[in-house]
Amino acid sequence: MVAVTLMWATAGVVTRHLEHARSFEITFWRSFFTLAALLVILPAWQGRAVFARIRSGGTALWISGVCWCVMFTAFMVALTLTGVANVLVTMALGPLFTALAARILIGHRLPVRTWAAIVVAGLGIGWMYGTQLGEGLLAGTLVALCVPLAGACNWTVVQHAHAKGHEVDLVPSVLIGAALSSLITLPLAWPFQANAHDVGLLAFLGVFQLAIPCVLSVLCARVLKAPEVALLALLEIIFGIALAWLGAGEAPAPSVLTGGALVIGALVFNEWLGLRGRRTAGVPLPTSR
């Protein structure tokens, strides 16, 4: 799982080394190569029956695919509009948005620690947003906000389907998301400006930053406990900011470091208390979200 977060974290620094590709073209090529990689990985891993499961997956699978499409697209577009640290810290709100969605749409009760984490993280994001109003970076942060919102929607749909007795295989839904993202961004990416150097970097992102770690994360979630996965996933923020800083000279603004510290601290505190509480109570921990 640590290796997965390190692979996820390469998106920012690699994007900063592109020469000609911009905005939607970046998104198209990454999604295209993710799709191509998954078309090889999934049949080798799950057999050709995976395509039959996609055809018979039902509404929930396709809604999940649309959510993945939004996440893929918004993430890369946001990286072209604002700093890597801004995007990663904003994405870290995913677990808290998911908790709120579960409370509103499914009726899950939230413990006091989670409400406190939501308030503290909200203060951190508010601090980031407030300091960016006059810096032209707010648009990128707002686009990045679509990633945790889509993630919360995705989780809610999957949980609702599970409650109805229908299991949603998240790996084929990633394939659907990559295909939809490629189709939607293709006309917006035309005419292509990327050279061979850019296409090579974007192929790396599609295969090693997205396709392979997405499959590995699903395997990890079957072994690790859910709070452990959530805590380890936060390493992506640290790795991503560090790689962009060291590999592309993109130092995060003080406001991002302050806001990010509040967000990450709230998430760590919430997940750690939840993990400790379950161990103390002797409650079996779920192996996936």
Tab-separated table of C-alpha atoms in Angstrom:
chain	number	residue	atom	x	y	z
A	1	MET	CA	0.000	0.000	0.000
A	2	VAL	CA	2.928	2.324	0.637
A	3	ALA	CA	4.180	1.555	-2.881
A	4	VAL	CA	0.692	2.310	-4.217
A	5	THR	CA	0.662	5.762	-2.600
A	6	LEU	CA	4.135	6.463	-3.979
A	7	MET	CA	2.952	5.604	-7.500
A	8	TRP	CA	-0.154	7.752	-7.094
A	9	ALA	CA	2.040	10.631	-5.906
A	10	THR	CA	4.033	10.832	-9.153
A	11	ALA	CA	1.250	12.632	-11.061
A	12	GLY	CA	2.192	16.138	-9.957
A	13	VAL	CA	5.922	16.016	-10.578
A	14	VAL	CA	5.533	14.238	-13.945
A	15	THR	CA	2.925	16.776	-15.089
A	16	ARG	CA	5.329	19.607	-14.325
A	17	HIS	CA	7.847	18.160	-16.808
A	18	LEU	CA	5.469	18.151	-19.790
A	19	GLU	CA	6.590	20.405	-22.622
A	20	HIS	CA	3.584	20.996	-24.898
A	21	ALA	CA	0.559	19.023	-23.680
A	22	ARG	CA	-1.995	21.111	-21.829
A	23	SER	CA	-5.232	20.733	-19.860
A	24	PHE	CA	-7.681	18.316	-21.508
A	25	GLU	CA	-5.008	16.773	-23.710
A	26	ILE	CA	-3.128	15.712	-20.582
A	27	THR	CA	-6.303	14.147	-19.225
A	28	PHE	CA	-7.069	12.389	-22.501
A	29	TRP	CA	-3.677	10.723	-22.872
A	30	ARG	CA	-3.510	9.573	-19.244
A	31	SER	CA	-7.033	8.132	-19.400
A	32	PHE	CA	-6.334	6.536	-22.781
A	33	PHE	CA	-3.211	4.752	-21.545
A	34	THR	CA	-5.022	3.736	-18.344
A	35	LEU	CA	-7.752	2.192	-20.483
A	36	ALA	CA	-5.215	0.396	-22.677
A	37	ALA	CA	-3.366	-0.974	-19.634
A	38	LEU	CA	-6.545	-2.188	-17.928
A	39	LEU	CA	-7.685	-3.915	-21.127
A	40	VAL	CA	-4.550	-6.046	-20.742
A	41	ILE	CA	-4.430	-6.342	-16.936
A	42	LEU	CA	-8.071	-7.211	-16.229
A	43	PRO	CA	-8.447	-10.200	-18.605
A	44	ALA	CA	-5.083	-11.532	-17.391
A	45	TRP	CA	-6.161	-11.147	-13.763
A	46	GLN	CA	-9.885	-11.954	-13.787
A	47	GLY	CA	-10.290	-13.709	-17.142
A	48	ARG	CA	-12.407	-12.651	-20.099
A	49	ALA	CA	-15.494	-12.965	-17.916
A	50	VAL	CA	-14.700	-9.474	-16.652
A	51	PHE	CA	-16.236	-8.022	-19.814
A	52	ALA	CA	-19.420	-10.010	-19.272
A	53	ARG	CA	-19.616	-8.591	-15.734
A	54	ILE	CA	-19.360	-5.089	-17.167
A	55	ARG	CA	-22.253	-5.739	-19.558
A	56	SER	CA	-24.406	-7.169	-16.769
A	57	GLY	CA	-23.168	-4.880	-14.007
A	58	GLY	CA	-26.317	-2.808	-13.805
A	59	THR	CA	-26.882	0.851	-13.049
A	60	ALA	CA	-24.683	0.993	-9.956
A	61	LEU	CA	-21.601	-0.152	-11.886
A	62	TRP	CA	-22.091	2.508	-14.552
A	63	ILE	CA	-22.746	5.259	-12.016
A	64	SER	CA	-19.533	4.202	-10.308
A	65	GLY	CA	-17.793	4.405	-13.686
A	66	VAL	CA	-19.082	7.950	-14.191
A	67	CYS	CA	-17.745	8.889	-10.755
A	68	TRP	CA	-14.320	7.504	-11.693
A	69	CYS	CA	-14.510	9.512	-14.930
A	70	VAL	CA	-15.126	12.715	-12.975
A	71	MET	CA	-12.240	11.937	-10.618
A	72	PHE	CA	-9.799	11.150	-13.432
A	73	THR	CA	-10.722	14.266	-15.395
A	74	ALA	CA	-10.984	16.767	-12.561
A	75	PHE	CA	-7.708	15.642	-10.979
A	76	MET	CA	-5.576	16.222	-14.067
A	77	VAL	CA	-7.314	19.461	-15.060
A	78	ALA	CA	-6.840	20.780	-11.516
A	79	LEU	CA	-3.106	20.027	-11.687
A	80	THR	CA	-2.857	22.329	-14.717
A	81	LEU	CA	-4.644	25.155	-12.883
A	82	THR	CA	-3.089	25.182	-9.423
A	83	GLY	CA	-0.279	23.772	-7.309
A	84	VAL	CA	0.200	20.082	-6.599
A	85	ALA	CA	-0.138	20.636	-2.846
A	86	ASN	CA	-3.478	22.439	-3.294
A	87	VAL	CA	-4.885	19.538	-5.302
A	88	LEU	CA	-3.658	16.795	-2.967
A	89	VAL	CA	-4.845	18.500	0.216
A	90	THR	CA	-8.269	19.140	-1.327
A	91	MET	CA	-8.498	15.495	-2.404
A	92	ALA	CA	-7.781	14.435	1.172
A	93	LEU	CA	-11.286	15.552	2.112
A	94	GLY	CA	-12.640	12.393	0.461
A	95	PRO	CA	-13.154	10.324	3.657
A	96	LEU	CA	-14.959	13.199	5.376
A	97	PHE	CA	-17.212	13.906	2.383
A	98	THR	CA	-17.922	10.179	2.253
A	99	ALA	CA	-18.912	10.185	5.923
A	100	LEU	CA	-21.269	13.130	5.330
A	101	ALA	CA	-22.798	11.464	2.275
A	102	ALA	CA	-23.350	8.284	4.265
A	103	ARG	CA	-25.067	10.304	7.010
A	104	ILE	CA	-27.332	12.239	4.643
A	105	LEU	CA	-28.154	9.628	2.010
A	106	ILE	CA	-27.880	6.291	3.823
A	107	GLY	CA	-28.543	7.343	7.406
A	108	HIS	CA	-25.249	6.207	8.934
A	109	ARG	CA	-24.681	7.800	12.332
A	110	LEU	CA	-21.396	9.658	12.696
A	111	PRO	CA	-19.404	9.596	15.947
A	112	VAL	CA	-18.450	12.869	17.611
A	113	ARG	CA	-14.811	12.401	16.552
A	114	THR	CA	-15.824	12.409	12.878
A	115	TRP	CA	-17.923	15.572	13.268
A	116	ALA	CA	-14.930	17.214	14.980
A	117	ALA	CA	-12.643	16.090	12.140
A	118	ILE	CA	-15.055	17.556	9.576
A	119	VAL	CA	-15.044	20.910	11.376
A	120	VAL	CA	-11.248	21.053	11.702
A	121	ALA	CA	-10.666	19.964	8.104
A	122	GLY	CA	-13.224	22.520	6.955
A	123	LEU	CA	-11.285	25.232	8.750
A	124	GLY	CA	-8.097	24.085	7.005
A	125	ILE	CA	-9.683	24.159	3.556
A	126	GLY	CA	-11.348	27.489	4.344
A	127	TRP	CA	-7.946	28.930	5.217
A	128	MET	CA	-6.508	27.674	1.935
A	129	TYR	CA	-9.414	29.036	-0.097
A	130	GLY	CA	-9.416	32.397	1.661
A	131	THR	CA	-5.746	33.053	0.991
A	132	GLN	CA	-6.100	32.125	-2.691
A	133	LEU	CA	-8.924	34.503	-3.596
A	134	GLY	CA	-6.572	37.095	-4.996
A	135	GLU	CA	-3.939	34.747	-6.391
A	136	GLY	CA	-5.774	33.194	-9.344
A	137	LEU	CA	-5.471	29.693	-7.860
A	138	LEU	CA	-9.022	29.277	-6.580
A	139	ALA	CA	-10.391	27.843	-9.849
A	140	GLY	CA	-7.974	24.931	-9.740
A	141	THR	CA	-8.794	24.176	-6.114
A	142	LEU	CA	-12.517	24.215	-6.880
A	143	VAL	CA	-11.980	21.803	-9.778
A	144	ALA	CA	-9.969	19.565	-7.440
A	145	LEU	CA	-12.943	19.630	-5.071
A	146	CYS	CA	-14.857	17.579	-7.655
A	147	VAL	CA	-12.544	14.622	-6.917
A	148	PRO	CA	-13.550	13.983	-3.273
A	149	LEU	CA	-17.190	14.829	-4.076
A	150	ALA	CA	-17.251	12.236	-6.865
A	151	GLY	CA	-15.446	9.785	-4.578
A	152	ALA	CA	-18.091	10.244	-1.887
A	153	CYS	CA	-20.828	9.686	-4.475
A	154	ASN	CA	-19.049	6.571	-5.702
A	155	TRP	CA	-18.791	5.062	-2.229
A	156	THR	CA	-22.438	5.877	-1.443
A	157	VAL	CA	-23.649	4.195	-4.635
A	158	VAL	CA	-21.539	1.102	-3.943
A	159	GLN	CA	-22.770	0.876	-0.336
A	160	HIS	CA	-26.394	1.345	-1.380
A	161	ALA	CA	-26.045	-1.405	-3.972
A	162	HIS	CA	-24.446	-3.666	-1.354
A	163	ALA	CA	-27.380	-3.047	0.990
A	164	LYS	CA	-29.715	-4.157	-1.812
A	165	GLY	CA	-27.745	-7.374	-2.295
A	166	HIS	CA	-25.834	-6.260	-5.400
A	167	GLU	CA	-22.030	-6.267	-5.312
A	168	VAL	CA	-20.192	-3.680	-7.449
A	169	ASP	CA	-16.740	-4.688	-8.694
A	170	LEU	CA	-14.723	-1.478	-8.484
A	171	VAL	CA	-11.963	-2.595	-10.849
A	172	PRO	CA	-14.223	-2.869	-13.948
A	173	SER	CA	-15.793	0.447	-12.949
A	174	VAL	CA	-12.306	2.004	-13.139
A	175	LEU	CA	-12.103	0.670	-16.703
A	176	ILE	CA	-15.444	2.311	-17.500
A	177	GLY	CA	-14.254	5.568	-15.951
A	178	ALA	CA	-11.084	5.589	-18.033
A	179	ALA	CA	-13.063	4.898	-21.218
A	180	LEU	CA	-15.585	7.665	-20.500
A	181	SER	CA	-12.841	10.136	-19.587
A	182	SER	CA	-11.020	9.384	-22.845
A	183	LEU	CA	-14.170	9.846	-24.939
A	184	ILE	CA	-15.253	13.062	-23.216
A	185	THR	CA	-11.862	14.777	-23.305
A	186	LEU	CA	-10.884	13.706	-26.854
A	187	PRO	CA	-12.760	16.517	-28.676
A	188	LEU	CA	-11.608	19.020	-26.053
A	189	ALA	CA	-7.983	17.909	-26.493
A	190	TRP	CA	-7.978	18.412	-30.262
A	191	PRO	CA	-5.741	19.495	-31.957
A	192	PHE	CA	-3.020	17.545	-30.159
A	193	GLN	CA	0.106	19.462	-29.185
A	194	ALA	CA	1.977	16.795	-27.203
A	195	ASN	CA	5.327	15.654	-28.563
A	196	ALA	CA	6.853	12.193	-28.128
A	197	HIS	CA	8.387	13.238	-24.796
A	198	ASP	CA	4.992	14.280	-23.433
A	199	VAL	CA	3.214	11.179	-24.709
A	200	GLY	CA	5.848	8.998	-23.047
A	201	LEU	CA	5.363	10.721	-19.694
A	202	LEU	CA	1.584	10.500	-19.975
A	203	ALA	CA	1.835	6.817	-20.879
A	204	PHE	CA	3.834	6.360	-17.664
A	205	LEU	CA	1.053	8.091	-15.713
A	206	GLY	CA	-1.655	6.000	-17.333
A	207	VAL	CA	0.067	2.679	-16.631
A	208	PHE	CA	2.147	3.169	-13.480
A	209	GLN	CA	0.419	6.083	-11.742
A	210	LEU	CA	-3.155	4.927	-12.256
A	211	ALA	CA	-3.857	1.484	-13.762
A	212	ILE	CA	-1.409	-0.656	-11.783
A	213	PRO	CA	-1.824	1.084	-8.387
A	214	CYS	CA	-5.624	1.022	-8.710
A	215	VAL	CA	-5.530	-2.753	-9.119
A	216	LEU	CA	-2.991	-3.139	-6.307
A	217	SER	CA	-5.061	-0.955	-3.959
A	218	VAL	CA	-8.048	-3.256	-4.440
A	219	LEU	CA	-5.860	-6.235	-3.499
A	220	CYS	CA	-4.471	-4.354	-0.476
A	221	ALA	CA	-7.977	-3.507	0.719
A	222	ARG	CA	-8.748	-7.227	0.920
A	223	VAL	CA	-5.916	-7.748	3.396
A	224	LEU	CA	-5.554	-4.494	5.327
A	225	LYS	CA	-8.160	-3.094	7.678
A	226	ALA	CA	-10.146	-0.120	6.383
A	227	PRO	CA	-8.689	2.451	8.830
A	228	GLU	CA	-5.184	1.245	7.994
A	229	VAL	CA	-5.855	1.731	4.279
A	230	ALA	CA	-7.215	5.227	4.954
A	231	LEU	CA	-4.183	6.211	7.020
A	232	LEU	CA	-1.668	4.785	4.545
A	233	ALA	CA	-3.447	6.526	1.655
A	234	LEU	CA	-2.607	9.873	3.279
A	235	LEU	CA	1.025	9.185	2.398
A	236	GLU	CA	0.108	10.204	-1.160
A	237	ILE	CA	-0.176	13.804	0.022
A	238	ILE	CA	3.230	13.779	1.692
A	239	PHE	CA	4.913	11.937	-1.173
A	240	GLY	CA	3.208	14.085	-3.811
A	241	ILE	CA	4.160	17.415	-2.250
A	242	ALA	CA	7.725	16.223	-1.608
A	243	LEU	CA	8.194	14.922	-5.171
A	244	ALA	CA	6.850	18.138	-6.713
A	245	TRP	CA	9.078	20.164	-4.405
A	246	LEU	CA	12.241	18.140	-5.016
A	247	GLY	CA	11.614	17.116	-8.623
A	248	ALA	CA	10.046	20.271	-10.043
A	249	GLY	CA	10.962	23.030	-7.586
A	250	GLU	CA	7.305	23.647	-6.681
A	251	ALA	CA	7.372	24.722	-3.045
A	252	PRO	CA	3.933	24.768	-1.388
A	253	ALA	CA	2.669	28.110	-0.112
A	254	PRO	CA	2.625	28.634	3.682
A	255	SER	CA	-1.191	28.803	3.626
A	256	VAL	CA	-1.317	25.376	1.953
A	257	LEU	CA	1.035	23.894	4.529
A	258	THR	CA	-1.064	25.330	7.372
A	259	GLY	CA	-4.390	24.277	5.889
A	260	GLY	CA	-2.994	20.918	4.866
A	261	ALA	CA	-1.686	20.256	8.358
A	262	LEU	CA	-5.194	20.848	9.753
A	263	VAL	CA	-6.794	18.549	7.172
A	264	ILE	CA	-4.281	15.723	7.525
A	265	GLY	CA	-4.193	16.044	11.310
A	266	ALA	CA	-7.994	15.803	11.485
A	267	LEU	CA	-8.021	12.722	9.233
A	268	VAL	CA	-5.242	10.948	11.129
A	269	PHE	CA	-6.859	11.691	14.481
A	270	ASN	CA	-10.268	10.476	13.307
A	271	GLU	CA	-9.003	7.236	11.752
A	272	TRP	CA	-6.643	6.506	14.646
A	273	LEU	CA	-9.388	6.916	17.243
A	274	GLY	CA	-11.697	4.739	15.163
A	275	LEU	CA	-9.062	2.017	14.843
A	276	ARG	CA	-8.262	2.113	18.562
A	277	GLY	CA	-11.936	2.097	19.508
A	278	ARG	CA	-12.665	-0.989	17.423
A	279	ARG	CA	-9.663	-2.830	18.863
A	280	THR	CA	-10.670	-1.929	22.424
A	281	ALA	CA	-14.233	-3.082	21.825
A	282	GLY	CA	-13.075	-6.249	20.101
A	283	VAL	CA	-15.147	-5.442	17.006
A	284	PRO	CA	-13.914	-7.104	13.788
A	285	LEU	CA	-12.509	-4.504	11.394
A	286	PRO	CA	-13.782	-4.483	7.814
A	287	THR	CA	-11.245	-5.416	5.166
A	288	SER	CA	-12.490	-3.022	2.497
A	289	ARG	CA	-14.513	0.136	2.124
